[in-house]
mmCIF file of C-alpha atoms in Angstrom:
data_model
loop_
_atom_site.group_PDB
_atom_site.id
_atom_site.type_symbol
_atom_site.label_atom_id
_atom_site.label_comp_id
_atom_site.label_asym_id
_atom_site.label_seq_id
_atom_site.Cartn_x
_atom_site.Cartn_y
_atom_site.Cartn_z
ATOM 1 C CA UNK A 4 -18.863 4.993 0.248
ATOM 2 C CA UNK A 5 -16.519 6.725 -2.088
ATOM 3 C CA UNK A 6 -13.895 5.438 -0.016
ATOM 4 C CA UNK A 7 -15.282 2.455 -0.341
ATOM 5 C CA UNK A 8 -14.819 2.601 -4.503
ATOM 6 C CA UNK A 9 -11.481 4.745 -3.743
ATOM 7 C CA UNK A 10 -10.117 1.473 -2.118
ATOM 8 C CA UNK A 11 -11.522 -1.210 -4.403
ATOM 9 C CA UNK A 12 -10.494 1.079 -6.969
ATOM 10 C CA UNK A 13 -7.164 0.788 -5.859
ATOM 11 C CA UNK A 14 -6.795 -3.118 -5.424
ATOM 12 C CA UNK A 15 -8.279 -4.004 -9.159
ATOM 13 C CA UNK A 16 -6.135 -0.972 -10.548
ATOM 14 C CA UNK A 17 -3.587 -3.662 -9.363
ATOM 15 C CA UNK A 18 -5.159 -6.536 -9.706
ATOM 16 C CA UNK A 19 -6.963 -6.562 -12.361
ATOM 17 C CA UNK A 20 -4.247 -5.326 -15.105
ATOM 18 C CA UNK A 21 -3.054 -8.351 -17.105
ATOM 19 C CA UNK A 22 0.188 -8.034 -17.284
ATOM 20 C CA UNK A 23 1.378 -8.365 -21.048
ATOM 21 C CA UNK A 24 3.786 -11.126 -20.991
ATOM 22 C CA UNK A 25 4.672 -11.778 -24.740
ATOM 23 C CA UNK A 26 6.530 -8.902 -25.508
ATOM 24 C CA UNK A 27 9.000 -9.964 -23.153
ATOM 25 C CA UNK A 28 9.042 -13.278 -24.179
ATOM 26 C CA UNK A 29 9.784 -12.313 -27.546
ATOM 27 C CA UNK A 30 12.791 -9.890 -26.552
ATOM 28 C CA UNK A 31 14.137 -12.590 -24.074
ATOM 29 C CA UNK A 32 13.886 -15.247 -27.183
ATOM 30 C CA UNK A 33 15.456 -12.628 -30.026
ATOM 31 C CA UNK A 34 18.292 -11.874 -28.055
ATOM 32 C CA UNK A 35 19.421 -15.673 -27.675
ATOM 33 C CA UNK A 36 18.134 -15.923 -31.442
ATOM 34 C CA UNK A 37 21.343 -13.591 -31.981
ATOM 35 C CA UNK A 38 23.562 -14.531 -29.873
ATOM 36 C CA UNK A 39 22.991 -18.154 -30.992
ATOM 37 C CA UNK A 40 23.139 -16.768 -34.421
ATOM 38 C CA UNK A 41 26.385 -15.761 -33.789
ATOM 39 C CA UNK A 42 24.881 -11.777 -33.926
ATOM 40 C CA UNK A 43 26.209 -10.313 -30.932
ATOM 41 C CA UNK A 44 26.051 -6.797 -32.279
ATOM 42 C CA UNK A 45 22.623 -7.101 -32.395
ATOM 43 C CA UNK A 46 22.472 -9.004 -28.921
ATOM 44 C CA UNK A 47 24.513 -6.372 -27.578
ATOM 45 C CA UNK A 48 21.439 -3.498 -29.168
ATOM 46 C CA UNK A 49 18.885 -5.442 -26.999
ATOM 47 C CA UNK A 50 20.927 -5.225 -23.360
ATOM 48 C CA UNK A 51 19.721 -2.448 -21.051
ATOM 49 C CA UNK A 52 22.257 0.522 -21.301
ATOM 50 C CA UNK A 53 23.760 0.034 -17.986
ATOM 51 C CA UNK A 54 24.448 -3.802 -18.132
ATOM 52 C CA UNK A 55 25.857 -3.102 -22.028
ATOM 53 C CA UNK A 56 28.380 -1.011 -20.462
ATOM 54 C CA UNK A 57 29.653 -3.248 -17.220
ATOM 55 C CA UNK A 58 29.977 -6.588 -19.862
ATOM 56 C CA UNK A 59 33.224 -5.078 -21.707
ATOM 57 C CA UNK A 60 36.947 -5.170 -20.281
ATOM 58 C CA UNK A 61 38.556 -2.277 -21.183
ATOM 59 C CA UNK A 62 39.349 -2.509 -24.314
ATOM 60 C CA UNK A 63 36.760 -4.617 -25.318
ATOM 61 C CA UNK A 64 33.884 -4.128 -27.518
ATOM 62 C CA UNK A 65 30.081 -5.885 -25.656
ATOM 63 C CA UNK A 66 29.771 -8.231 -28.976
ATOM 64 C CA UNK A 67 33.644 -9.275 -27.974
ATOM 65 C CA UNK A 68 32.309 -9.476 -24.369
ATOM 66 C CA UNK A 69 29.321 -11.317 -24.629
ATOM 67 C CA UNK A 70 30.849 -14.003 -27.573
ATOM 68 C CA UNK A 71 33.631 -14.958 -24.315
ATOM 69 C CA UNK A 72 30.570 -15.614 -22.322
ATOM 70 C CA UNK A 73 29.223 -18.379 -24.522
ATOM 71 C CA UNK A 74 25.223 -18.711 -23.693
ATOM 72 C CA UNK A 75 24.210 -21.736 -23.612
ATOM 73 C CA UNK A 76 21.082 -22.314 -26.353
ATOM 74 C CA UNK A 77 17.670 -20.782 -25.097
ATOM 75 C CA UNK A 78 14.704 -23.260 -26.146
ATOM 76 C CA UNK A 79 11.279 -22.400 -25.545
ATOM 77 C CA UNK A 80 10.026 -20.075 -23.024
ATOM 78 C CA UNK A 81 8.420 -22.200 -20.212
ATOM 79 C CA UNK A 82 7.527 -19.060 -17.778
ATOM 80 C CA UNK A 83 7.187 -14.981 -18.077
ATOM 81 C CA UNK A 84 6.569 -13.302 -14.647
ATOM 82 C CA UNK A 85 5.980 -9.161 -14.989
ATOM 83 C CA UNK A 86 5.455 -7.043 -12.323
ATOM 84 C CA UNK A 87 5.496 -3.587 -13.115
ATOM 85 C CA UNK A 88 8.468 -2.582 -15.736
ATOM 86 C CA UNK A 89 10.738 -5.738 -14.653
ATOM 87 C CA UNK A 90 10.278 -9.215 -16.232
ATOM 88 C CA UNK A 91 11.594 -12.479 -15.426
ATOM 89 C CA UNK A 92 11.335 -14.740 -19.026
ATOM 90 C CA UNK A 93 12.227 -18.556 -17.989
ATOM 91 C CA UNK A 94 13.231 -20.775 -21.283
ATOM 92 C CA UNK A 95 14.138 -24.363 -21.194
ATOM 93 C CA UNK A 96 17.787 -23.159 -21.135
ATOM 94 C CA UNK A 97 18.265 -20.033 -19.283
ATOM 95 C CA UNK A 98 16.661 -17.105 -17.264
ATOM 96 C CA UNK A 99 17.101 -14.108 -18.126
ATOM 97 C CA UNK A 100 15.565 -10.814 -16.509
ATOM 98 C CA UNK A 101 14.325 -8.028 -18.021
ATOM 99 C CA UNK A 102 13.305 -4.274 -18.032
ATOM 100 C CA UNK A 103 10.677 -1.919 -20.022
ATOM 101 C CA UNK A 104 11.909 1.339 -21.209
ATOM 102 C CA UNK A 105 10.083 3.271 -23.871
ATOM 103 C CA UNK A 106 11.551 1.716 -26.799
ATOM 104 C CA UNK A 107 10.377 -1.965 -25.615
ATOM 105 C CA UNK A 108 11.678 -5.155 -23.212
ATOM 106 C CA UNK A 109 15.504 -4.611 -23.033
ATOM 107 C CA UNK A 110 17.584 -8.009 -21.337
ATOM 108 C CA UNK A 111 18.891 -6.388 -17.812
ATOM 109 C CA UNK A 112 20.246 -10.012 -16.961
ATOM 110 C CA UNK A 113 21.205 -13.464 -18.940
ATOM 111 C CA UNK A 114 22.365 -16.334 -18.186
ATOM 112 C CA UNK A 115 21.298 -16.588 -14.565
ATOM 113 C CA UNK A 116 21.951 -19.622 -12.435
ATOM 114 C CA UNK A 117 18.919 -19.688 -9.091
ATOM 115 C CA UNK A 118 21.201 -19.460 -5.871
ATOM 116 C CA UNK A 119 19.042 -20.290 -2.794
ATOM 117 C CA UNK A 120 17.834 -17.191 -0.754
ATOM 118 C CA UNK A 121 20.218 -15.346 -3.023
ATOM 119 C CA UNK A 122 20.094 -13.109 -6.374
ATOM 120 C CA UNK A 123 20.334 -15.415 -9.270
ATOM 121 C CA UNK A 124 24.080 -15.659 -10.085
ATOM 122 C CA UNK A 125 24.042 -13.963 -14.149
ATOM 123 C CA UNK A 126 26.764 -14.296 -16.464
ATOM 124 C CA UNK A 127 25.814 -11.327 -18.155
ATOM 125 C CA UNK A 128 24.337 -8.138 -15.856
ATOM 126 C CA UNK A 129 24.246 -4.941 -14.745
ATOM 127 C CA UNK B 19 -22.675 30.714 3.495
ATOM 128 C CA UNK B 20 -24.221 28.910 6.196
ATOM 129 C CA UNK B 21 -23.741 25.428 4.768
ATOM 130 C CA UNK B 22 -19.897 26.547 4.020
ATOM 131 C CA UNK B 23 -19.719 27.168 8.417
ATOM 132 C CA UNK B 24 -21.920 24.390 9.153
ATOM 133 C CA UNK B 25 -19.546 22.225 6.826
ATOM 134 C CA UNK B 26 -16.383 24.143 7.679
ATOM 135 C CA UNK B 27 -14.367 20.600 9.325
ATOM 136 C CA UNK B 28 -15.368 18.031 7.085
ATOM 137 C CA UNK B 29 -14.572 20.659 4.057
ATOM 138 C CA UNK B 30 -11.281 22.005 5.537
ATOM 139 C CA UNK B 31 -10.506 17.874 6.530
ATOM 140 C CA UNK B 32 -11.332 17.069 2.561
ATOM 141 C CA UNK B 33 -9.471 20.101 1.296
ATOM 142 C CA UNK B 34 -6.068 19.171 3.435
ATOM 143 C CA UNK B 35 -6.476 15.304 2.299
ATOM 144 C CA UNK B 36 -6.057 15.730 -0.864
ATOM 145 C CA UNK B 37 -3.558 18.470 -0.669
ATOM 146 C CA UNK B 38 -1.017 16.225 1.557
ATOM 147 C CA UNK B 39 -2.408 13.221 -1.446
ATOM 148 C CA UNK B 40 -1.480 15.715 -4.064
ATOM 149 C CA UNK B 41 1.916 16.126 -2.053
ATOM 150 C CA UNK B 42 2.743 12.550 -1.044
ATOM 151 C CA UNK B 43 1.996 11.646 -4.916
ATOM 152 C CA UNK B 44 4.607 14.263 -6.171
ATOM 153 C CA UNK B 45 7.279 14.018 -3.530
ATOM 154 C CA UNK B 46 6.835 9.927 -4.164
ATOM 155 C CA UNK B 47 7.350 10.501 -8.235
ATOM 156 C CA UNK B 48 10.623 12.538 -7.656
ATOM 157 C CA UNK B 49 12.112 10.213 -5.011
ATOM 158 C CA UNK B 50 10.994 7.057 -7.417
ATOM 159 C CA UNK B 51 12.213 9.410 -10.422
ATOM 160 C CA UNK B 52 15.899 9.742 -8.509
ATOM 161 C CA UNK B 53 15.766 5.740 -7.981
ATOM 162 C CA UNK B 54 15.147 4.816 -11.610
ATOM 163 C CA UNK B 55 18.017 6.824 -12.725
ATOM 164 C CA UNK B 56 20.065 5.692 -10.325
ATOM 165 C CA UNK B 57 19.190 1.997 -11.369
ATOM 166 C CA UNK B 58 19.691 2.581 -15.187
ATOM 167 C CA UNK B 59 15.658 2.698 -15.682
ATOM 168 C CA UNK B 60 13.699 5.797 -17.413
ATOM 169 C CA UNK B 61 11.956 8.714 -15.426
ATOM 170 C CA UNK B 62 7.950 8.020 -15.348
ATOM 171 C CA UNK B 63 5.393 10.300 -15.919
ATOM 172 C CA UNK B 64 2.652 11.836 -12.738
ATOM 173 C CA UNK B 65 0.448 9.582 -14.175
ATOM 174 C CA UNK B 66 2.408 6.255 -14.710
ATOM 175 C CA UNK B 67 3.727 7.170 -11.054
ATOM 176 C CA UNK B 68 0.419 7.417 -9.584
ATOM 177 C CA UNK B 69 -0.761 3.988 -11.124
ATOM 178 C CA UNK B 70 2.068 2.059 -9.876
ATOM 179 C CA UNK B 71 1.728 -0.284 -7.413
ATOM 180 C CA UNK B 72 4.422 2.333 -5.485
ATOM 181 C CA UNK B 73 2.492 4.603 -5.209
ATOM 182 C CA UNK B 74 -0.725 2.477 -4.109
ATOM 183 C CA UNK B 75 1.202 0.700 -1.356
ATOM 184 C CA UNK B 76 2.441 4.121 0.471
ATOM 185 C CA UNK B 77 -1.296 4.729 -0.049
ATOM 186 C CA UNK B 78 -2.828 1.479 1.234
ATOM 187 C CA UNK B 79 -0.915 0.959 3.948
ATOM 188 C CA UNK B 80 -1.291 4.609 5.403
ATOM 189 C CA UNK B 81 -5.533 4.077 5.064
ATOM 190 C CA UNK B 82 -5.415 0.707 6.867
ATOM 191 C CA UNK B 83 -4.289 2.389 9.765
ATOM 192 C CA UNK B 84 -5.750 5.376 10.039
ATOM 193 C CA UNK B 85 -9.363 3.110 10.214
ATOM 194 C CA UNK B 86 -7.911 0.083 12.314
ATOM 195 C CA UNK B 87 -6.933 3.066 14.734
ATOM 196 C CA UNK B 88 -11.009 4.336 14.082
ATOM 197 C CA UNK B 89 -12.103 0.828 14.818
ATOM 198 C CA UNK B 90 -10.589 0.519 17.801
ATOM 199 C CA UNK B 91 -11.396 3.234 19.333
ATOM 200 C CA UNK B 92 -14.927 3.535 18.153
ATOM 201 C CA UNK B 93 -15.079 -0.731 19.761
ATOM 202 C CA UNK B 94 -12.897 -0.574 22.687
ATOM 203 C CA UNK B 95 -15.207 2.341 24.438
ATOM 204 C CA UNK B 96 -17.888 0.642 24.446
ATOM 205 C CA UNK B 97 -16.292 -1.456 26.902
ATOM 206 C CA UNK B 98 -13.094 0.126 28.808
ATOM 207 C CA UNK B 99 -13.014 3.016 30.454
ATOM 208 C CA UNK B 100 -10.422 6.121 31.008
ATOM 209 C CA UNK B 101 -10.704 7.918 34.473
ATOM 210 C CA UNK B 102 -10.321 10.763 33.990
ATOM 211 C CA UNK B 103 -10.366 11.084 29.711
ATOM 212 C CA UNK B 104 -12.721 13.582 27.814
ATOM 213 C CA UNK B 105 -12.204 10.678 25.221
ATOM 214 C CA UNK B 106 -13.987 7.046 28.208
ATOM 215 C CA UNK B 107 -17.984 7.209 29.176
ATOM 216 C CA UNK B 108 -17.962 7.534 33.353
ATOM 217 C CA UNK B 109 -16.706 4.433 34.093
ATOM 218 C CA UNK B 110 -19.742 2.692 35.075
ATOM 219 C CA UNK B 111 -21.093 3.154 32.028
ATOM 220 C CA UNK B 112 -19.363 0.524 29.955
ATOM 221 C CA UNK B 113 -21.318 -1.630 27.839
ATOM 222 C CA UNK B 114 -23.590 -0.943 25.172
ATOM 223 C CA UNK B 115 -26.030 0.855 27.879
ATOM 224 C CA UNK B 116 -29.672 0.112 27.914
ATOM 225 C CA UNK B 117 -32.254 0.822 25.039
ATOM 226 C CA UNK B 118 -33.405 4.076 26.889
ATOM 227 C CA UNK B 119 -29.981 5.332 27.232
ATOM 228 C CA UNK B 120 -29.391 4.482 23.970
ATOM 229 C CA UNK B 121 -33.038 6.293 22.412
ATOM 230 C CA UNK B 122 -33.800 2.750 20.349
ATOM 231 C CA UNK B 123 -36.664 0.522 20.125
ATOM 232 C CA UNK B 124 -39.874 2.151 21.953
ATOM 233 C CA UNK B 125 -37.442 5.034 23.427
ATOM 234 C CA UNK B 126 -36.729 6.071 19.696
ATOM 235 C CA UNK B 127 -38.196 9.944 19.335
ATOM 236 C CA UNK B 128 -39.905 10.798 16.366
ATOM 237 C CA UNK B 129 -36.413 12.674 15.712
ATOM 238 C CA UNK B 130 -34.613 9.608 15.777
ATOM 239 C CA UNK B 131 -33.266 7.796 12.699
ATOM 240 C CA UNK B 132 -35.814 5.180 11.091
ATOM 241 C CA UNK B 133 -33.706 2.551 11.364
ATOM 242 C CA UNK B 134 -33.459 3.023 15.461
ATOM 243 C CA UNK B 135 -36.931 2.576 15.386
ATOM 244 C CA UNK B 136 -36.590 -0.818 13.140
ATOM 245 C CA UNK B 137 -36.099 -4.756 14.908
ATOM 246 C CA UNK B 138 -34.088 -7.608 14.418
ATOM 247 C CA UNK B 139 -31.405 -7.053 11.750
ATOM 248 C CA UNK B 140 -31.997 -4.043 10.953
ATOM 249 C CA UNK B 141 -31.326 -2.373 14.243
ATOM 250 C CA UNK B 142 -28.471 -4.740 15.249
ATOM 251 C CA UNK B 143 -27.179 -3.178 11.753
ATOM 252 C CA UNK B 144 -27.372 0.586 12.651
ATOM 253 C CA UNK B 145 -26.587 0.217 16.586
ATOM 254 C CA UNK B 146 -22.984 -1.142 14.836
ATOM 255 C CA UNK B 147 -22.809 0.566 11.583
ATOM 256 C CA UNK B 148 -20.435 3.447 12.225
ATOM 257 C CA UNK B 149 -17.853 0.243 13.884
ATOM 258 C CA UNK B 150 -18.815 -1.748 11.262
ATOM 259 C CA UNK B 151 -17.652 0.533 8.297
ATOM 260 C CA UNK B 152 -14.706 1.590 9.432
ATOM 261 C CA UNK B 153 -13.780 -1.909 10.238
ATOM 262 C CA UNK B 154 -14.487 -2.815 6.702
ATOM 263 C CA UNK B 155 -12.821 -0.204 4.699
ATOM 264 C CA UNK B 156 -9.992 -1.373 7.453
ATOM 265 C CA UNK B 157 -10.184 -4.621 5.750
ATOM 266 C CA UNK B 158 -10.431 -3.468 2.902
ATOM 267 C CA UNK B 159 -7.406 -1.178 2.533
ATOM 268 C CA UNK B 160 -5.343 -3.747 4.429
ATOM 269 C CA UNK B 161 -6.024 -6.344 1.060
ATOM 270 C CA UNK B 162 -5.214 -3.133 -1.019
ATOM 271 C CA UNK B 163 -1.704 -3.042 0.957
ATOM 272 C CA UNK B 164 -1.158 -6.678 0.524
ATOM 273 C CA UNK B 165 -2.002 -6.888 -3.236
ATOM 274 C CA UNK B 166 -0.121 -3.451 -4.164
ATOM 275 C CA UNK B 167 2.646 -4.159 -1.996
ATOM 276 C CA UNK B 168 3.424 -7.757 -3.485
ATOM 277 C CA UNK B 169 3.206 -5.613 -7.214
ATOM 278 C CA UNK B 170 6.114 -3.413 -5.820
ATOM 279 C CA UNK B 171 7.746 -6.059 -3.523
ATOM 280 C CA UNK B 172 8.062 -8.117 -6.871
ATOM 281 C CA UNK B 173 8.870 -5.466 -8.768
ATOM 282 C CA UNK B 174 11.856 -4.718 -6.757
ATOM 283 C CA UNK B 175 12.654 -8.644 -5.894
ATOM 284 C CA UNK B 176 12.962 -8.612 -10.715
ATOM 285 C CA UNK B 177 15.458 -5.835 -10.180
ATOM 286 C CA UNK B 178 18.026 -7.024 -7.903
ATOM 287 C CA UNK B 179 17.945 -11.205 -9.919
ATOM 288 C CA UNK B 180 15.545 -12.576 -7.650
ATOM 289 C CA UNK B 181 12.449 -14.776 -8.083
ATOM 290 C CA UNK B 182 8.993 -13.262 -7.614
ATOM 291 C CA UNK B 183 6.666 -14.330 -4.578
ATOM 292 C CA UNK B 184 3.094 -15.553 -4.230
ATOM 293 C CA UNK B 185 0.600 -13.493 -2.426
ATOM 294 C CA UNK B 186 0.685 -15.720 0.547
ATOM 295 C CA UNK B 187 4.166 -16.001 0.597
ATOM 296 C CA UNK B 188 4.078 -11.666 0.638
ATOM 297 C CA UNK B 189 1.281 -11.729 2.741
ATOM 298 C CA UNK B 190 3.984 -13.663 5.800
ATOM 299 C CA UNK B 191 6.612 -11.328 4.346
ATOM 300 C CA UNK B 192 8.837 -8.886 6.542
ATOM 301 C CA UNK B 193 7.793 -6.472 4.304
ATOM 302 C CA UNK B 194 4.093 -6.241 4.717
ATOM 303 C CA UNK B 195 4.497 -6.750 8.299
ATOM 304 C CA UNK B 196 7.035 -4.313 8.837
ATOM 305 C CA UNK B 197 4.809 -1.772 6.427
ATOM 306 C CA UNK B 198 2.174 -2.922 8.672
ATOM 307 C CA UNK B 199 3.182 -3.053 11.891
ATOM 308 C CA UNK B 200 5.033 0.762 12.228
ATOM 309 C CA UNK B 201 1.889 2.694 10.661
ATOM 310 C CA UNK B 202 -0.081 0.431 13.478
ATOM 311 C CA UNK B 203 2.348 1.649 16.555
ATOM 312 C CA UNK B 204 2.249 5.070 15.313
ATOM 313 C CA UNK B 205 -1.849 4.809 15.713
ATOM 314 C CA UNK B 206 -1.764 3.449 18.954
ATOM 315 C CA UNK B 207 0.228 5.553 19.926
ATOM 316 C CA UNK B 208 -1.533 8.575 19.010
ATOM 317 C CA UNK B 209 -4.988 7.189 20.705
ATOM 318 C CA UNK B 210 -3.516 6.413 23.850
ATOM 319 C CA UNK B 211 -1.479 9.757 24.344
ATOM 320 C CA UNK B 212 -5.169 11.066 22.972
ATOM 321 C CA UNK B 213 -6.532 8.887 26.113
ATOM 322 C CA UNK B 214 -4.377 10.620 28.515
ATOM 323 C CA UNK B 215 -2.979 13.745 27.767
ATOM 324 C CA UNK B 216 -6.314 14.779 27.746
ATOM 325 C CA UNK B 217 -6.898 13.380 31.795
ATOM 326 C CA UNK B 218 -4.519 16.725 32.534
ATOM 327 C CA UNK B 219 -4.740 18.878 29.415
ATOM 328 C CA UNK B 220 -7.136 21.173 28.552
ATOM 329 C CA UNK B 221 -8.248 23.123 24.939
ATOM 330 C CA UNK B 222 -10.367 25.277 25.403
ATOM 331 C CA UNK B 223 -13.013 25.568 22.818
ATOM 332 C CA UNK B 224 -12.262 22.048 21.260
ATOM 333 C CA UNK B 225 -14.970 19.133 21.910
ATOM 334 C CA UNK B 226 -11.755 16.705 22.142
ATOM 335 C CA UNK B 227 -10.801 18.336 25.546
ATOM 336 C CA UNK B 228 -12.874 18.749 28.939
ATOM 337 C CA UNK B 229 -13.353 22.590 29.212
ATOM 338 C CA UNK B 230 -10.406 24.160 31.128
ATOM 339 C CA UNK B 231 -11.998 24.500 34.588
ATOM 340 C CA UNK B 232 -13.229 20.905 35.238
ATOM 341 C CA UNK B 233 -10.916 18.402 37.404
ATOM 342 C CA UNK B 234 -9.020 16.154 36.688
ATOM 343 C CA UNK B 235 -11.132 13.089 37.585
ATOM 344 C CA UNK B 236 -13.605 14.553 35.721
ATOM 345 C CA UNK B 237 -15.055 11.212 33.103
ATOM 346 C CA UNK B 238 -16.855 11.737 29.898
ATOM 347 C CA UNK B 239 -17.156 15.677 30.119
ATOM 348 C CA UNK B 240 -16.350 17.105 26.807
ATOM 349 C CA UNK B 241 -16.108 20.802 26.104
#
């Protein structure tokens, strides 16, 4: 009986925890607001460390590289998926992938287009 | 002290179970954190890891296969026999056996469990309770594996910049069946080994073995 309860608890622990979809959605919107307002430094501070490091070419800052990418407008949130520490936020004009850190959600990839049976092709990624 | 001796087998396995589960949790967390750092993510605490889908799926996939193994062994040995094996009934005793052999209904003794003296559904339920409980735990563990596995799989997929999948897609995915079948094959091999090796090999004093001097052809004899 005890084992049954543990198994049920395991299933509930995984299935029952409703993920917080609002926080990654807000992070994605804030990122696009910063890009649209040409506050690239602020937008860069919302990227994961790995993504921010990979984005610029040699001799370039993250903000300069982000300006060159010319991300389109994000638009309204249409769907959010959160699994563990990872999230995908779909905006009307973009799809973003995020990762949760101790200080909140950060952008791992943005400007992403789906590729059939393969990972998304992203303008900004780690 | 007598209580300890009378229950030493269950207690030993209970203690070993918790030690192994704790060890799995610790080793699993270290491995998980190693991968987190490589991917530029933050390491997680022990409490965070044992509540994660990654730990849950690893635990559940092993539990389901163990309970499947015992469920199959319990139920299949009602009808199937293996000549010479102490894990099998005698060859001509295959089947559910008579009421007299099973000490049920009118043949139940004063010391028989109450439900062994019952009739109808209660007797059927008690007569099959071991297989039913093992089978139910298997199904629940397998369900838990599928739920936790989907969560862990989708977390990895998002990390790889791919779309997450639904539960129905996950239970037909190679990941789900790879996890299930890799456990099933090892459990089935272990049962096969036990059934066949115990025909020819002995472990003196173990009820899982025939007595050392028993002929190889003797079936259904336990030490």
